[in-house]
XYZ file of C-alpha atoms in Angstrom:
430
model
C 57.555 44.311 -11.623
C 57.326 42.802 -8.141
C 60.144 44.607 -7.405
C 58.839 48.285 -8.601
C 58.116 49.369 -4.506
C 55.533 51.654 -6.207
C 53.396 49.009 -7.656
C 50.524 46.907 -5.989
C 52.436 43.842 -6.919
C 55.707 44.365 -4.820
C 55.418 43.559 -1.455
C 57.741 46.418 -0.246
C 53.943 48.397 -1.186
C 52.345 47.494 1.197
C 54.244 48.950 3.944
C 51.578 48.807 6.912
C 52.809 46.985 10.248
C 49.672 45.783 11.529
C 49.307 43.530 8.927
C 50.009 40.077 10.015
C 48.840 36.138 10.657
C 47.291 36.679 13.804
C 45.110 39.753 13.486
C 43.464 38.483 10.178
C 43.082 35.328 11.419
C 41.468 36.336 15.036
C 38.894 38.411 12.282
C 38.411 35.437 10.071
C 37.258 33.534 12.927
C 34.744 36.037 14.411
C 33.697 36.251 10.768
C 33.511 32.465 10.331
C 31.215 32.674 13.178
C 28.923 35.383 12.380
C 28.304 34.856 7.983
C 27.525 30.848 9.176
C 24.742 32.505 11.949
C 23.824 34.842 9.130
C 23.568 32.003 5.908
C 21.080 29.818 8.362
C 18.726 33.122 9.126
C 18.707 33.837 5.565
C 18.202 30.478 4.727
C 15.104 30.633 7.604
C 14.182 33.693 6.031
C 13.741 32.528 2.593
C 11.517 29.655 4.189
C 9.370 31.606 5.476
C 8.367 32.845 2.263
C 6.828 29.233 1.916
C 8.177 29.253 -1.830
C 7.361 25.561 -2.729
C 3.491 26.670 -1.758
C 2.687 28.430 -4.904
C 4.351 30.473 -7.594
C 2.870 34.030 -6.060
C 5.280 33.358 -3.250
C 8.508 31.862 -5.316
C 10.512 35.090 -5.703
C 13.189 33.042 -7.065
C 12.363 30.704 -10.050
C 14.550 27.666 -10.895
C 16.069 27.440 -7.617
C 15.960 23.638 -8.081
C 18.716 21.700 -5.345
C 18.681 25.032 -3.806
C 15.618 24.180 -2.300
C 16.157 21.296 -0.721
C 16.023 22.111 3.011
C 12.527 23.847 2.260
C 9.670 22.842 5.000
C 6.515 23.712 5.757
C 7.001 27.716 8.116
C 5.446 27.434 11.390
C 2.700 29.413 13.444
C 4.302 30.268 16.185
C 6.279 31.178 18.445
C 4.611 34.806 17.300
C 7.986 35.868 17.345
C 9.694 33.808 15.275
C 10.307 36.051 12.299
C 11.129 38.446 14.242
C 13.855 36.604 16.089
C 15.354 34.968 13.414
C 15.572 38.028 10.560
C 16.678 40.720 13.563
C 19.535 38.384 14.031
C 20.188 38.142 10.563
C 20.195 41.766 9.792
C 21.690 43.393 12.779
C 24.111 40.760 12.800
C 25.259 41.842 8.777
C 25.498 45.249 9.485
C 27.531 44.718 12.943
C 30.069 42.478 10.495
C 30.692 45.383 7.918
C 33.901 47.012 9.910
C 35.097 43.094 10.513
C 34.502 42.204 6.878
C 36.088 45.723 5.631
C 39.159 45.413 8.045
C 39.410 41.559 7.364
C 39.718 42.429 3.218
C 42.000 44.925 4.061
C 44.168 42.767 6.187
C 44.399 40.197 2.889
C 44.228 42.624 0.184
C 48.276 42.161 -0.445
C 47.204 38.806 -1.430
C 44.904 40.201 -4.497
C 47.892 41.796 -6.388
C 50.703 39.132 -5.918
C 52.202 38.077 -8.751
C 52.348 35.680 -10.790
C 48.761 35.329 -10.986
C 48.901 31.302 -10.847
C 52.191 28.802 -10.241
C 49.840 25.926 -10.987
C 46.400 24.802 -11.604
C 46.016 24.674 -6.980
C 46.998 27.762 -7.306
C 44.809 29.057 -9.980
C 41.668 27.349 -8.297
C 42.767 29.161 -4.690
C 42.811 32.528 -6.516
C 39.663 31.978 -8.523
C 37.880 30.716 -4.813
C 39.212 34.150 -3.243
C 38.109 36.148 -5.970
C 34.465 34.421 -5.704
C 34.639 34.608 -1.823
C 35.774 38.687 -1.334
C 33.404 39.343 -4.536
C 30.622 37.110 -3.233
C 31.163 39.225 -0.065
C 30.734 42.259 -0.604
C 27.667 42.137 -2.589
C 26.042 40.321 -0.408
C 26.694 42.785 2.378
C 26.350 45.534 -0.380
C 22.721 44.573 -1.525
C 21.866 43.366 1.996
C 22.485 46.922 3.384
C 20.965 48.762 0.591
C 17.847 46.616 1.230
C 17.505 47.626 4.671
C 17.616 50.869 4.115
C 15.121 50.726 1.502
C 17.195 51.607 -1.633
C 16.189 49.435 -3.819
C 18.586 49.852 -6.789
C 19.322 46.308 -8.063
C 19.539 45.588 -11.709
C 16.360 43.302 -10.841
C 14.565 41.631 -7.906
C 16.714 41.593 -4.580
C 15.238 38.446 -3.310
C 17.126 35.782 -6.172
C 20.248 38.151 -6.605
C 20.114 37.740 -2.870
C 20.078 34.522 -2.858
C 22.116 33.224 -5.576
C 24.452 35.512 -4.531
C 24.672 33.744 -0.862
C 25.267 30.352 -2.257
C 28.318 31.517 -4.416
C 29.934 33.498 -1.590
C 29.145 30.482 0.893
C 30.628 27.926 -1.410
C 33.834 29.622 -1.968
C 33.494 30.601 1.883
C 33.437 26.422 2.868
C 36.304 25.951 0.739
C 38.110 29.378 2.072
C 37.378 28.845 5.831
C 38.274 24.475 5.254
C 41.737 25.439 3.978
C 42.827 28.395 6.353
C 40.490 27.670 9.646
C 43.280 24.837 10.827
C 45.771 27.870 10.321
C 43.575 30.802 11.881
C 43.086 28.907 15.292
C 46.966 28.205 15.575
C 47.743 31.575 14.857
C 45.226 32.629 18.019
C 46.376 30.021 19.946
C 50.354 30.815 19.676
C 50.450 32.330 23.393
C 53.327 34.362 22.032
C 51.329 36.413 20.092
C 49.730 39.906 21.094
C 51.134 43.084 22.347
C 54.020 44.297 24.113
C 57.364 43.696 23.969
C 59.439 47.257 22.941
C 57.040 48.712 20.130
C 53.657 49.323 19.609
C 53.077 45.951 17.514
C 55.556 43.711 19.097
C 53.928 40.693 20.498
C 52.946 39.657 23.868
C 55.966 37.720 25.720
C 57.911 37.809 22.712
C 61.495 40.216 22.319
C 60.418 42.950 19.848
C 63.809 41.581 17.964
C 62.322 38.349 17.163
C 59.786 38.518 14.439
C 55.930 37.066 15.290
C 55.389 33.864 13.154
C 53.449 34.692 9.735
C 52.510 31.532 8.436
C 50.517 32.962 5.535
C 53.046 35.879 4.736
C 51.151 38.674 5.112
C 53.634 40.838 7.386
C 55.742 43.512 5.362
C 58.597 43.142 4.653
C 59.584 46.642 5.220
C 56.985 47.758 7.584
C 56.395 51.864 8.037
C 56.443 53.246 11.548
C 53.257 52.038 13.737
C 50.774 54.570 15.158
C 48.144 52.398 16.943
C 48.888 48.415 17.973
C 47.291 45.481 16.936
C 45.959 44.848 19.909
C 44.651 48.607 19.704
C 43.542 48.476 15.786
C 41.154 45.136 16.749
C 39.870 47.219 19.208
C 38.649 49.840 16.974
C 37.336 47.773 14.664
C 35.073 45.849 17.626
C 33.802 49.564 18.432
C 32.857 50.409 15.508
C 30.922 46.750 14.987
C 29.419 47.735 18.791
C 28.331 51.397 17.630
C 26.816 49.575 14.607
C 25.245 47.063 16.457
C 23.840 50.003 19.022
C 22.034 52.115 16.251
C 20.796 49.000 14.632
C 19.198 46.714 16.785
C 16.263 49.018 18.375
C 14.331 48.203 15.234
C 13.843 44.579 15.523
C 13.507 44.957 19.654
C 11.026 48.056 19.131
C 10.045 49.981 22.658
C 12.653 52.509 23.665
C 15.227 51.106 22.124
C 13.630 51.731 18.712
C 14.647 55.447 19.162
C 18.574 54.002 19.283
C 18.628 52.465 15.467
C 19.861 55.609 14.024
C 20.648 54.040 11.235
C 17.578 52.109 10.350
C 14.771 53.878 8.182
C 12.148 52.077 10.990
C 13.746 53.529 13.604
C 13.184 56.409 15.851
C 9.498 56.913 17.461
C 6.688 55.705 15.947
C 5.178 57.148 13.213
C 2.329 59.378 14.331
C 0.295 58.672 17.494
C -2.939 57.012 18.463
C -4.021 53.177 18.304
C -2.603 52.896 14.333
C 0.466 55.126 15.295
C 2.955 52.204 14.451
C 5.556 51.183 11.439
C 4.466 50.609 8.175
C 6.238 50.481 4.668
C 3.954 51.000 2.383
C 1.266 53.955 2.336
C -2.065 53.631 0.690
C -1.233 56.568 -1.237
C 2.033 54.347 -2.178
C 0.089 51.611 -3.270
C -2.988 53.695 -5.512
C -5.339 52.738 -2.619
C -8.120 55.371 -3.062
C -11.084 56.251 -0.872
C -13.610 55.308 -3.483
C -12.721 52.055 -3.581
C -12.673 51.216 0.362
C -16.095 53.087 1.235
C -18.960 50.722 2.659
C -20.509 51.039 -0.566
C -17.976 49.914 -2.973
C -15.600 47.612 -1.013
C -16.851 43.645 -1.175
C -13.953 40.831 0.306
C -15.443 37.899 -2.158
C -14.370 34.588 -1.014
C -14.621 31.436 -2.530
C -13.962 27.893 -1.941
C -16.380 24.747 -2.432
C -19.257 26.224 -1.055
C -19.237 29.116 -4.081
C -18.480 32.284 -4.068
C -19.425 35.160 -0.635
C -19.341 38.336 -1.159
C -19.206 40.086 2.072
C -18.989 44.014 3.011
C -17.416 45.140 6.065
C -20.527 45.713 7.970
C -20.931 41.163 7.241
C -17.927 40.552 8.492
C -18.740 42.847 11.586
C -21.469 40.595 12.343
C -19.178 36.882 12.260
C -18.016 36.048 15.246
C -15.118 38.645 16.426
C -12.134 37.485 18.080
C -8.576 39.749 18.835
C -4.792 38.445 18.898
C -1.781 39.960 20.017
C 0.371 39.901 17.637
C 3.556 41.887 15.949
C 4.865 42.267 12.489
C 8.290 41.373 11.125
C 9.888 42.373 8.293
C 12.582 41.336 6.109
C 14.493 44.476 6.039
C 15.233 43.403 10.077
C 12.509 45.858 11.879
C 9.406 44.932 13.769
C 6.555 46.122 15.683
C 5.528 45.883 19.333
C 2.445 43.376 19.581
C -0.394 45.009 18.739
C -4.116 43.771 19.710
C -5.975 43.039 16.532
C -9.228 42.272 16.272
C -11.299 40.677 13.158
C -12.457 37.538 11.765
C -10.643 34.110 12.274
C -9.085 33.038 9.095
C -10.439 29.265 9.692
C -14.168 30.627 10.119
C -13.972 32.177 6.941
C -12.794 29.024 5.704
C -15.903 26.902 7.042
C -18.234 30.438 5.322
C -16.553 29.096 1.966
C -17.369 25.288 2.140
C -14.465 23.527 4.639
C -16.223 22.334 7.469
C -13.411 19.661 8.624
C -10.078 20.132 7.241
C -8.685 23.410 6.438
C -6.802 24.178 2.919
C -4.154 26.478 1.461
C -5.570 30.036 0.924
C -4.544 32.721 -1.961
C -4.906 36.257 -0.283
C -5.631 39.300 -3.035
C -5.194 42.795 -2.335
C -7.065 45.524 -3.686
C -3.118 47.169 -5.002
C -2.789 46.424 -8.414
C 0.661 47.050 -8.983
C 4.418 46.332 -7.501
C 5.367 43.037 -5.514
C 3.420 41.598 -2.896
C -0.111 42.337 -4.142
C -0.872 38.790 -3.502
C 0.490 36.210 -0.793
C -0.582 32.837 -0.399
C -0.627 31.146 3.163
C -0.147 27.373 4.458
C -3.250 25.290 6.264
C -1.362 25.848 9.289
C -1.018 29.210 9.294
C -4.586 29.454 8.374
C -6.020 27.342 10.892
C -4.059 28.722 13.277
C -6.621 30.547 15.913
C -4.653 33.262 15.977
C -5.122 33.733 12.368
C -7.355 36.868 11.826
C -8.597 39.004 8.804
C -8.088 42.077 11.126
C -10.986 44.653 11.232
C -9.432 46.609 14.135
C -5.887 47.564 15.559
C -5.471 48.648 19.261
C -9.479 49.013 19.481
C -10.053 51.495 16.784
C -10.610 50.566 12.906
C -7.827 50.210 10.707
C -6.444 53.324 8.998
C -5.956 53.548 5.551
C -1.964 52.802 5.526
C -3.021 49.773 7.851
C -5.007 48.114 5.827
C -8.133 49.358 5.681
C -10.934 48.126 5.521
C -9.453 44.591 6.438
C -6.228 43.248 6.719
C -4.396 39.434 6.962
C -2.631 38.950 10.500
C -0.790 35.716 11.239
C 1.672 34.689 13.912
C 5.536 34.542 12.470
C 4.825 35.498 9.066
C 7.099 37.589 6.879
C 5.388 41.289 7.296
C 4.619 41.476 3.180
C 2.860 38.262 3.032
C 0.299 39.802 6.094
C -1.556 41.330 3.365
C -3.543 44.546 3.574
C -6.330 45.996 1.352
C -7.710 42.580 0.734
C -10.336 41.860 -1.886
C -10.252 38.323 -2.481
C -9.614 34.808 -0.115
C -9.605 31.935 -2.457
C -9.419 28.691 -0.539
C -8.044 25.423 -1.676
C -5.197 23.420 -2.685
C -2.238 25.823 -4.305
């Protein structure tokens, strides 16, 4: 059957003449690069979520060793979140063309026959078949996630994450065993183009083949219409287009209006003080008038000192103080800083009974229904000063799909956990 040139399984099949050692191993190594950047800012990310703090903010039960490099999510820099999931999700969708033309480079490999020679052999294929599978659905459910389609057979945050630490463990064991053979194959100075055809190498007679340590070459390759030299070039334009109509949404300012291809990009929704990205309407979330009124809405906090029940027009009258501040989000867009104004998280904190030392705090939201309805937030980030139940955005009240009547704001937190609609702040050890 490996003879059949008409089957997958005969190499005379795969008849392409770009194939080769060198150009899959010059886009293993920019991959090796970029999924390592990308594993630590998803790694970041899910820290941020400060899952060890409570259950409301574990989106990913029995994690157990998983865990392990967990710490406590800074304050500040404001930016933080910001910095570190833009990287992480411009980054993934600049990779796609590598990953796709990398796969395609290798995909020979996938149909060779026989299956396994030995039990090495049967663990290598099993580790490729985790790795390439690992891959794409990990780019797969990434992308979909950024662009808001949320069609996973369940939550996206532990099919997320699993999913990373099966493709990353086959990837350590992948990128161990071929990296040694990937940067001899770039360094051969004989390799490139030139020569007589379009994929002869660089300094080398187009009579004498290019070394292909890992046999990928065909053996009876078709006739070339673009080089190697020429097909890595397309590929890196199409990652720099990508990376062009992608990145505007975690920079925002002008160069929001260049990330075609992100559902945040574009100008800002609107116009006016609250004229800025959100992802979740009022209307969305079965946020109603009735219940946000000056006569019906209450924000009851509690702690040692009992339980406050406070209107808007009381927390009008605490001491006001305004922060400068943006919001990040996990699907990779932010805002500009915005000037809020409100209530310091830490003097509500002293209202319910913690004069010294400042605890944990459980935030509530009037939504009732979907993910995210409640968020609970570290002492640090609550006694940061920057820390605000926000009453006001750019000087002008919150509007409903803000927030209203009050909103959390805190430096470098994940944009769902900066709650909006709140009802109750319950302070104390979570």
């Amino acid at each position: 059957m490996r003879d059949r040139p008409r089957l997958p399984s005969s190499p005379a099949f795969w008849r392409s003449p770009l194939r080769g050692t060198r150009f899959t191993a010059v886009l293993g190594l920019v991959l090796l690069g970029g999924i390592t950047v990308m594993f630590v800012t998803g790694l970041v990310s899910y820290a941020a979520y400060n899952p060890d703090l409570s259950p409301v903010n574990d989106t990913t039960p029995d994690k157990g060793l998983l865990g392990f490099y967990l710490f406590d999510w800074p304050a500040g820099p404001s930016w933080l979140y910001r910095l570190t999931q833009g990287t992480h999700v411009t980054l993934g969708v600049t990779l796609v063309p590598v990953l796709l033309a990398k796969l395609w480079s290798v995909v020979p490999k996938l149909f060779a026959l026989p299956p396994a020679r030995s039990l090495a052999h049967a663990l290598e294929r099993l580790s490729l078949l985790l790795l390439v599978g690992g891959g794409l659905f990990e780019f797969t459910t990434g992308v979909l996630n950024i662009q808001l389609e949320y069609v996973f057979p369940g939550s996206f945050y532990p099919l997320h994450f699993y999913g990373a630490w099966v493709f990353m463990s086959a990837f350590v064991v992948h990128a161990a065993l071929k990296t040694p053979a990937a940067v001899r194959a770039v360094r051969e100075r004989s390799t490139g183009d030139g020569g007589e055809g379009p994929v002869a190498d660089e300094g080398r007679p187009a009579s004498v083949p290019p070394v292909d340590e890992a046999g990928l070459a065909s053996t009876r390759p078709a006739e070339p219409t673009i080089s190697r030299r020429g097909a890595l070039r397309l590929v890196g334009a199409s990652s720099l287009l990508l990376f062009l109509t992608t990145v505007g949404q975690s920079l925002g300012g002008p160069l929001r209006r260049t990330a075609l291809l992100a559902p945040h990009g574009g100008a800002d929704p609107g116009g006016g003080p609250n004229g800025f990205q959100i992802n979740k309407t009022a209307a969305y979330a079965g946020i109603t008038e009735a219940e946000t009124s000056a006569d019906a809405w209450r924000l009851v906090v509690t702690g040692p000192a009992g339980t406050v029940r406070l209107s808007r027009a009381d927390l009008l009258r605490l001491p006001q103080h305004s922060s400068s501040l943006p919001i990040a989000c996990v699907e990779g867009w932010s805002t500009a800083d915005q000037w809020w104004r409100g209530v310091r998280l830490r003097d509500l904190a002293a209202l319910a009974g913690y004069d010294t030392a400042v605890p944990d705090l459980l935030v509530e939201s009037l939504q009732r229904h979907g993910a995210f309805r409640r968020a609970a937030l570290r002492a640090n980030q609550v006694s940061d000063p920057r820390s605000l139940l926000a009453l006001y955005v750019n000087g002008e009240p919150l509007s409903p799909d803000h927030g209203f009547p009050a909103r959390i704001i805190v430096p470098a937190l994940p944009g769902v956990h900066n709650t909006k609609w709140v009802a109750r702040l319950t302070f104390g050890d979570l």
